[in-house]
Coordinates of C-alpha atoms in Angstrom, one line a residue:
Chain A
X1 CA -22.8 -5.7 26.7
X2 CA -21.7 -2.4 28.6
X3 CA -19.9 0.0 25.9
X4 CA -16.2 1.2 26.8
X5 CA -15.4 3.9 28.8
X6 CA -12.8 6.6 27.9
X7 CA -11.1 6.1 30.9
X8 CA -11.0 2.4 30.2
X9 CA -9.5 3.1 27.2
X10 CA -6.7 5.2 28.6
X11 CA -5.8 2.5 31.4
X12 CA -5.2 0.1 28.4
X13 CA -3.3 2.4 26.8
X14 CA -1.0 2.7 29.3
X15 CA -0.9 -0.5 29.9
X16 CA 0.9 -1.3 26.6
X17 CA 4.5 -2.0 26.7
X18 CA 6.3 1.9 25.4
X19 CA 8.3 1.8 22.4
X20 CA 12.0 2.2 22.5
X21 CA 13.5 6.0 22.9
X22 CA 15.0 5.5 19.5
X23 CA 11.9 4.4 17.6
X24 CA 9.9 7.7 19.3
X25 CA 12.3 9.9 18.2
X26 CA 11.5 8.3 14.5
X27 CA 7.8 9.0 15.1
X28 CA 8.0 12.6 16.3
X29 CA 10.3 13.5 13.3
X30 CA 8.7 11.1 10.6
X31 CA 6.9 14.1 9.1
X32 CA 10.5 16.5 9.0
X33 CA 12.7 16.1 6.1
X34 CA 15.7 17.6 8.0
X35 CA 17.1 15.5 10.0
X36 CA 20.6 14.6 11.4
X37 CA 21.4 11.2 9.2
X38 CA 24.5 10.0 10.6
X39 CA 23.3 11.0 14.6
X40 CA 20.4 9.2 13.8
X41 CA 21.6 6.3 12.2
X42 CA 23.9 5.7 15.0
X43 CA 20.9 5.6 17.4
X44 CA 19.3 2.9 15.2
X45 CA 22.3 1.0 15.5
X46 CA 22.6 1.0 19.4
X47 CA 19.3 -1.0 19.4
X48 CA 20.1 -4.5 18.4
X49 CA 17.3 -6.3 17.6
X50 CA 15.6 -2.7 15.8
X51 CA 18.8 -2.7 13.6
X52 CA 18.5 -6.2 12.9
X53 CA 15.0 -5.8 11.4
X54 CA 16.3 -2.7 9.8
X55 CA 19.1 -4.7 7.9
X56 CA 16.5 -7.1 7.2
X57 CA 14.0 -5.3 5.7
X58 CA 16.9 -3.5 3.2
X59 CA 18.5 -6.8 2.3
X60 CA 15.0 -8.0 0.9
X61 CA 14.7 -8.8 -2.6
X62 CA 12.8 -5.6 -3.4
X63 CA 15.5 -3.6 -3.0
X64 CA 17.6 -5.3 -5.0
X65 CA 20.5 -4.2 -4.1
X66 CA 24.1 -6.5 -5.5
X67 CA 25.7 -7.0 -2.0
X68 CA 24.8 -7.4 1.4
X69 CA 23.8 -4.4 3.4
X70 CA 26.1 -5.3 7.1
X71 CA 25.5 -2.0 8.8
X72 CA 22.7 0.7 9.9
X73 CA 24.6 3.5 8.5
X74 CA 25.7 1.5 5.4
X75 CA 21.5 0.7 5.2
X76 CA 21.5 4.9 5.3
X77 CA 23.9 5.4 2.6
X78 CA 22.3 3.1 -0.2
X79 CA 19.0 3.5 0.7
X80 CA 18.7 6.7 2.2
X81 CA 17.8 7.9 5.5
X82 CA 14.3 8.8 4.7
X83 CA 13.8 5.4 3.4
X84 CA 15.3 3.6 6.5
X85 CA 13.2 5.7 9.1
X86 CA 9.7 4.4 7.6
X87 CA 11.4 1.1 7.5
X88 CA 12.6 0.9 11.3
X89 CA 9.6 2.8 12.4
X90 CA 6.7 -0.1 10.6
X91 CA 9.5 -3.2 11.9
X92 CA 9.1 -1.2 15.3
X93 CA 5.8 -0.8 15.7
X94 CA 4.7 -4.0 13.9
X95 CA 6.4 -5.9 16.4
X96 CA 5.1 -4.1 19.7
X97 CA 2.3 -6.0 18.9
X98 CA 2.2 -9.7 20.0
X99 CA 0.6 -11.9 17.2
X100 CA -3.1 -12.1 17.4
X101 CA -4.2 -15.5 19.0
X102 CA -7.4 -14.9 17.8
X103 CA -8.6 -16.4 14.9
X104 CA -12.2 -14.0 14.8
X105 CA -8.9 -11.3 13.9
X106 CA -6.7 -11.7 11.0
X107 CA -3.4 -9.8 12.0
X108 CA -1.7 -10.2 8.3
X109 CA -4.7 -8.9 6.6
X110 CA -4.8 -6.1 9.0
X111 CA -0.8 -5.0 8.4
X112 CA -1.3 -5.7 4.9
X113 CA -4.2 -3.4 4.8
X114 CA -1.9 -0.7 6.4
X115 CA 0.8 -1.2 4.1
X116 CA -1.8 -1.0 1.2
X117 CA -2.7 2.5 2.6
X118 CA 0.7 3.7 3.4
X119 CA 1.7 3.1 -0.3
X120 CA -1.4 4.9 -1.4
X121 CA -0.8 7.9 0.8
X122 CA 2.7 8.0 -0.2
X123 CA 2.1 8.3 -3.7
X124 CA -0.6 11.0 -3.0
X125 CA 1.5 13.0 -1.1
X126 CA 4.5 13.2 -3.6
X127 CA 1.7 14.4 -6.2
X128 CA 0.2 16.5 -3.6
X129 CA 3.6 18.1 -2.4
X130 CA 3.0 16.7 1.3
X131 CA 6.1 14.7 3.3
X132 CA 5.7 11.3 1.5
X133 CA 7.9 9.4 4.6
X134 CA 4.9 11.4 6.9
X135 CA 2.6 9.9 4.8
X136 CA 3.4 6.2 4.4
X137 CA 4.3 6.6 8.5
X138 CA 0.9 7.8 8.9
X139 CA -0.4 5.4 6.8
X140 CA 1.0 2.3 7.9
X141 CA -0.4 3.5 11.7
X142 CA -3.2 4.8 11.0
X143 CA -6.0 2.3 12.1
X144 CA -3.7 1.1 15.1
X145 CA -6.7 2.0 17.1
X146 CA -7.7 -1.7 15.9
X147 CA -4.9 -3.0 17.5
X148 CA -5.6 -2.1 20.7
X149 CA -9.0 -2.9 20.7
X150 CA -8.3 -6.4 19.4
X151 CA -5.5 -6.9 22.7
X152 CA -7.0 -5.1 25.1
X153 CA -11.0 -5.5 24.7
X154 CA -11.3 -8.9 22.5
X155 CA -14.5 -9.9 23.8
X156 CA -16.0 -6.7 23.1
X157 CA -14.3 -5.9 19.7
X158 CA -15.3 -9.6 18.0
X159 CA -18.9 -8.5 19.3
X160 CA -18.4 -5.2 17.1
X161 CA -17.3 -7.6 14.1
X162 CA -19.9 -9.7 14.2
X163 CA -22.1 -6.8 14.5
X164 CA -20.7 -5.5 11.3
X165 CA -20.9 -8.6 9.4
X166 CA -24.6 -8.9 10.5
X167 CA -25.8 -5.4 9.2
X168 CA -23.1 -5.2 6.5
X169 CA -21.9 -2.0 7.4
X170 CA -19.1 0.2 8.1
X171 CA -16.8 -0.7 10.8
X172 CA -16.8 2.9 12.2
X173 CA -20.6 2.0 12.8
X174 CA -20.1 -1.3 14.1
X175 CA -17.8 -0.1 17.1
X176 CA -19.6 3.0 18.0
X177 CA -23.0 0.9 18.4
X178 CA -21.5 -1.7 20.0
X179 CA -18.3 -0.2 22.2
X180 CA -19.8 3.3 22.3
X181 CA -16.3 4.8 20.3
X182 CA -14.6 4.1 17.8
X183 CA -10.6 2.8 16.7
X184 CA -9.8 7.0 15.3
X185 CA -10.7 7.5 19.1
X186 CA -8.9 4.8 20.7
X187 CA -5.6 5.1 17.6
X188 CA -5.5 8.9 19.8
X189 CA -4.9 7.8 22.8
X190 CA -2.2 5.5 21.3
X191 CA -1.1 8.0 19.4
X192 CA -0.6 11.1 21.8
X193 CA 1.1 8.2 24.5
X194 CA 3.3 7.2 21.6
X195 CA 4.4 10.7 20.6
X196 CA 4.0 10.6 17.3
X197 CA 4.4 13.2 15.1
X198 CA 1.4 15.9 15.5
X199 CA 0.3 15.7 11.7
X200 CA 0.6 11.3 11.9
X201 CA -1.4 12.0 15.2
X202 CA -4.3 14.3 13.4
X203 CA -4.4 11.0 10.6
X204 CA -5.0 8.7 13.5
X205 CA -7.5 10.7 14.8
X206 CA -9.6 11.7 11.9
X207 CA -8.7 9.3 8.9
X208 CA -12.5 8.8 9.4
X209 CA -13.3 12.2 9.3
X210 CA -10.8 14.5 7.7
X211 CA -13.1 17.6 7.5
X212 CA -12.4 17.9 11.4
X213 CA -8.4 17.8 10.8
X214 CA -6.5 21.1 9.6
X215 CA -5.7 20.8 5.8
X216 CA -1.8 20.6 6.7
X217 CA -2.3 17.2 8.8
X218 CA -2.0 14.6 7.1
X219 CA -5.6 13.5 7.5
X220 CA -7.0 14.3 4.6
X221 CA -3.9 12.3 2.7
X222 CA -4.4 9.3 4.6
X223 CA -8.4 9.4 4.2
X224 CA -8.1 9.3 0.5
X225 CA -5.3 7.0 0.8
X226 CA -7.9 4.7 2.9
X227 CA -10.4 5.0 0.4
X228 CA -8.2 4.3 -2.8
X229 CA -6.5 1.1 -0.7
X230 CA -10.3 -0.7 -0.1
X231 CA -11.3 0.4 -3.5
X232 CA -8.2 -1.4 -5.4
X233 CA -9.6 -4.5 -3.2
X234 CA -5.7 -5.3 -2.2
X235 CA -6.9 -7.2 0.9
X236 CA -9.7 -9.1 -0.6
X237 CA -12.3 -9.9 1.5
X238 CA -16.0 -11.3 1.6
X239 CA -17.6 -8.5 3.2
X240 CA -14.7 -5.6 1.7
X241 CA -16.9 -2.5 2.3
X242 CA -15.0 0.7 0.5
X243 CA -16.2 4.2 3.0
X244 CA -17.6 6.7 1.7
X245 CA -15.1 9.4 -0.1
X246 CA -15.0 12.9 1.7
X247 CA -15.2 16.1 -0.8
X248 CA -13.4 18.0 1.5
X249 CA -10.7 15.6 1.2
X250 CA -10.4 15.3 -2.1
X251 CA -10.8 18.6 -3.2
X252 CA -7.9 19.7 -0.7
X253 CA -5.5 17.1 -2.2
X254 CA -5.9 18.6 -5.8
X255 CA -5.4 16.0 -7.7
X256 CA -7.1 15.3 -11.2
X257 CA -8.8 11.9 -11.8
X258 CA -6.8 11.0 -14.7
X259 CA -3.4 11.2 -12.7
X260 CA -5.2 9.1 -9.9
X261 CA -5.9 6.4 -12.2
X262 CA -2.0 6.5 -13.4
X263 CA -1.6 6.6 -9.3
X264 CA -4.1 3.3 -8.7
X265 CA -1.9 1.2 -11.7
X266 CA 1.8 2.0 -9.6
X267 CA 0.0 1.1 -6.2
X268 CA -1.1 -2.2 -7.1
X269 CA 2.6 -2.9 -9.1
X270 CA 4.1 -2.2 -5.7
X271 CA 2.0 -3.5 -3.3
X272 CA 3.2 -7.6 -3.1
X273 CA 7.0 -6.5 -3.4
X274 CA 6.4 -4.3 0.1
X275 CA 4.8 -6.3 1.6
X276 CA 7.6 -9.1 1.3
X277 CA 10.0 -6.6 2.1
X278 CA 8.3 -5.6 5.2
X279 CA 7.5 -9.1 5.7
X280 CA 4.6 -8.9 6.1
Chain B
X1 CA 2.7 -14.6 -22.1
X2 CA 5.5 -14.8 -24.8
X3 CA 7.6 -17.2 -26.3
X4 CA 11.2 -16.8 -27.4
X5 CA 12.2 -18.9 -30.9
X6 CA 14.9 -19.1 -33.3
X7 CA 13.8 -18.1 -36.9
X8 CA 16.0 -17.9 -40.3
X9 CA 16.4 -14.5 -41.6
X10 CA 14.1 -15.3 -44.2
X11 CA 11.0 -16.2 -42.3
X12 CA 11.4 -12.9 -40.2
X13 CA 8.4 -10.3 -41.3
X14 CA 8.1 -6.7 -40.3
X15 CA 6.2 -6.5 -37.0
X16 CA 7.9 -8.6 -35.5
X17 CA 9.9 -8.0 -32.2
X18 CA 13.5 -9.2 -31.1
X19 CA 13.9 -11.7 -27.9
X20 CA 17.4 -10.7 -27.6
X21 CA 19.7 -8.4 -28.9
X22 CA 20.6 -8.5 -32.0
X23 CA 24.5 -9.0 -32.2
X24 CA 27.4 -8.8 -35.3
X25 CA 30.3 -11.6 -35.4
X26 CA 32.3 -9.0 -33.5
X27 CA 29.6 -8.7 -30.6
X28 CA 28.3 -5.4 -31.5
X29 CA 24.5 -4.9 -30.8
X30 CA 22.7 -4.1 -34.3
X31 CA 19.2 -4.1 -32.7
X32 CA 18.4 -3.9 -29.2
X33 CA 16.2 -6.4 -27.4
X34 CA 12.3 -5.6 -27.9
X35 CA 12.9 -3.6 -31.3
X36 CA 10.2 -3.7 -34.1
X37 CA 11.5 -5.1 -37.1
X38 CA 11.1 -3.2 -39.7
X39 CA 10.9 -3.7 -43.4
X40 CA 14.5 -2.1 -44.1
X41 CA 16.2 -3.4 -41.1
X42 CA 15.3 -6.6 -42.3
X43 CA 17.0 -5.6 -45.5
X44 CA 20.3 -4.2 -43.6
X45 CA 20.7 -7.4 -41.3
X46 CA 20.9 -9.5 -45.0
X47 CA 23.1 -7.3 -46.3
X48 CA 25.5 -7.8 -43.0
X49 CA 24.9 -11.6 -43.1
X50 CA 23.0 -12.2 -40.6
X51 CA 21.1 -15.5 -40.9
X52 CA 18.6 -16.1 -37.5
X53 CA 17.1 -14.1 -35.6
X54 CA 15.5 -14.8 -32.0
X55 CA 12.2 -12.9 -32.0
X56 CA 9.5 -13.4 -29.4
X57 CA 6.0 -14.7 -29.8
X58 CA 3.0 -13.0 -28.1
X59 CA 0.7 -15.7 -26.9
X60 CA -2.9 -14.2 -28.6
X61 CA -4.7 -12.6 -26.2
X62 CA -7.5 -14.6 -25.1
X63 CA -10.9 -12.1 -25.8
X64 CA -13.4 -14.5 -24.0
X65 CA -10.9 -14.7 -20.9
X66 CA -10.8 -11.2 -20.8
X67 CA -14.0 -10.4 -21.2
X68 CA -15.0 -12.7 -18.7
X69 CA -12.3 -11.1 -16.0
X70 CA -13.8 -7.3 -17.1
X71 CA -17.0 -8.6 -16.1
X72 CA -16.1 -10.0 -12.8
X73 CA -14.4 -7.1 -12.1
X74 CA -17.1 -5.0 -12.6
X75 CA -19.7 -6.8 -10.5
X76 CA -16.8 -6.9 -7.8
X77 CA -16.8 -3.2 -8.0
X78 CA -20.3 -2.5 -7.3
X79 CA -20.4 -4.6 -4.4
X80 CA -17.3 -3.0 -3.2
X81 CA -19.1 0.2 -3.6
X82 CA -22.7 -1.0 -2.3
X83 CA -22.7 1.5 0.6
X84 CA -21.7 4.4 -1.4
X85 CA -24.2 6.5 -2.6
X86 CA -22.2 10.1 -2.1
X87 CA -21.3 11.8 -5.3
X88 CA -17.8 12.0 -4.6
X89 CA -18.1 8.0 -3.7
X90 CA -20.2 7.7 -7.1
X91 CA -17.4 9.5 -9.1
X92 CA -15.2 7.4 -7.5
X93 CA -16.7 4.5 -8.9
X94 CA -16.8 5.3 -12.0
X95 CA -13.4 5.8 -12.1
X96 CA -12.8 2.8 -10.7
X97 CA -14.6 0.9 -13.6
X98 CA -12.9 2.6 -16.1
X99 CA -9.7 1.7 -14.5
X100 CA -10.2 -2.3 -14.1
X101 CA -11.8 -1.9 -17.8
X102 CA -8.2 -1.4 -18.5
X103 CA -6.9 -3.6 -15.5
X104 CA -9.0 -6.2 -14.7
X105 CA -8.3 -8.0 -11.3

């Protein structure tokens, strides 16, 4: 089979439907902690069915909270605007995607996977004194690359799996022998077309690679967070394959291993209650 | 796993821990849910008349079910880790298996 061309990549890129102004403006600022909360809580709201998921996803059990949430900028008041953006922005982006017909591709899995490393990179950021809503943005998009493989090249990406499950090894591999790139690659594209925020763009880009990324990206954050996510096994599978662990990474995060261990045990207590919440 | 029972006063030994709180005739909490008992509260709640107590039962641990989940853990691990031969990967690891030593999956 031919390998993909850049440009190919691009066209299919383009291709995909554009998120909603609102939902951008959440993405560009996901990384900024001061942001207008009313003016942007009545953006939300002007988008029906984004609000709805919104309300949604902060009526959930996991929230707990005694009464019904009716309102956007209610929703910004209980749980905080900080809280709500990550929210709209994962209902947003999760649903831009059309469920996977495919059965070679498991979409769950995939989301859960991303929610699984959002929650890792958000605790690692708070320790690491990083944006934690950057991180957990970051985080939930970060192998989105994936995504558009799986919709836009499917015949070419279940080669790539198969490929990986015959050699058993790293996906990375798997696509850049079979497709010629990789989903860091392709997640760029997507990425720079969606706007998002220049540090969630650098942990798109080089989750794989985080030596590449500057040390105030959020690259190295999201690598780890990667890392720790496949190594608590919270999407079990067969052939679950944890990548390798950059120094580089690591080292810049500053973390000590006993605190990481305390970090693994409130990962895996969250995980299953986000994951409803975000139904997902 | 725990059970919650109904014991009289008298069959309540030190160790123990409350499965409720602990209340007077007037509704005041004496002991909060989860205390220890200890040998003088158990004197202090005779001397204010109180007659049961509801105390919860841990279920014994099971050591071979445990064991047997460590282990399985372990040798999930490793294949988890199987392409990982980088020290920072390795120390990773070994984290790892000190953490599901603790928490097993």
């Amino acid at each position: 089979m031919k390998t993909l061309q850049a440009q190919q990549v691009v066209e299919a890129v383009r291709q995909l439907p554009s998120l909603p102004a609102v939902v951008i403006e959440l993405l560009q600022s996901a990384d900024k902690d001061d942001v207008n909360a009313d003016e942007l809580a009545n953006k939300i709201a002007l988008d029906q069915a984004l609000a709805a998921k919104a309300l949604k996803v902060a009526n959930s059990p996991f929230y707990g909270l005694q009464s019904k949430v009716a309102s956007i900028q209610d929703a910004t008041v209980i749980l905080g605007l900080r809280q709500i953006r990550s929210l709209v922005a994962a209902a947003a982006v999760t649903g831009a995607f059309a469920q996977s017909r495919h059965s070679w591709f498991d979409q769950r899995l995939f989301w859960q996977h991303c929610v699984g490393v959002a929650l890792c990179a958000r605790t690692l950021a708070a320790e690491a004194g990083v944006s934690e809503d950057g991180a957990f943005t970051a985080g939930l998009l970060h192998d989105i690359g994936r995504l558009v493989l799986v919709t836009c090249f499917p015949d070419e990406y279940r080669e790539a799996l198969a490929y990986q499950k015959k050699h058993d090894c790293f996906l990375l591999t798997a696509e850049r022998d079979v497709l010629g790139l990789d989903h860091a690659q392709v997640g760029q594209a997507l990425a720079e077309r969606w706007h998002f925020a220049p540090s969630i763009q650098a942990a798109v880009a080089h989750h794989h690679a985080p030596e590449e990324a500057t040390a105030d990206s959020l690259a190295g954050v999201v690598h780890v967070a990667d890392v720790m996510a496949h190594a608590l096994d919270l999407c079990p599978r067969e052939d679950e394959l944890v990548p390798p662990l950059s120094a580089v990474a690591w080292n810049r995060l500053g973390i000590d291993w006993g605190r990481f261990k305390q970090m693994l045990a409130t990962v895996e207590d969250q995980f299953e209650d986000v994951c409803t919440a975000l139904n997902i | 796993m725990s059970t919650i029972k109904q014991i009289p006063l008298e069959e309540a030994q030190p160790g123990m821990l409350l499965g409720d709180d602990l209340r007077d005739a007037a509704g005041q909490v004496l002991l909060p849910r989860g205390s220890e008992l200890a040998e003088s509260s158990l004197r202090s709640l005779a001397r204010r008349g109180i007659e049961t107590l509801t105390i919860r039962i841990e279920a014994p641990v099971d050591e071979g079910a445990l064991m047997a989940r460590r282990e399985a853990s372990r040798l999930r691990l490793q294949h988890l880790f199987r392409q990982a031969g980088d020290p920072a990967s390795q120390e990773l690891l070994r984290l790892m298996l000190e953490y599901r030593q603790e928490r097993p999956q």
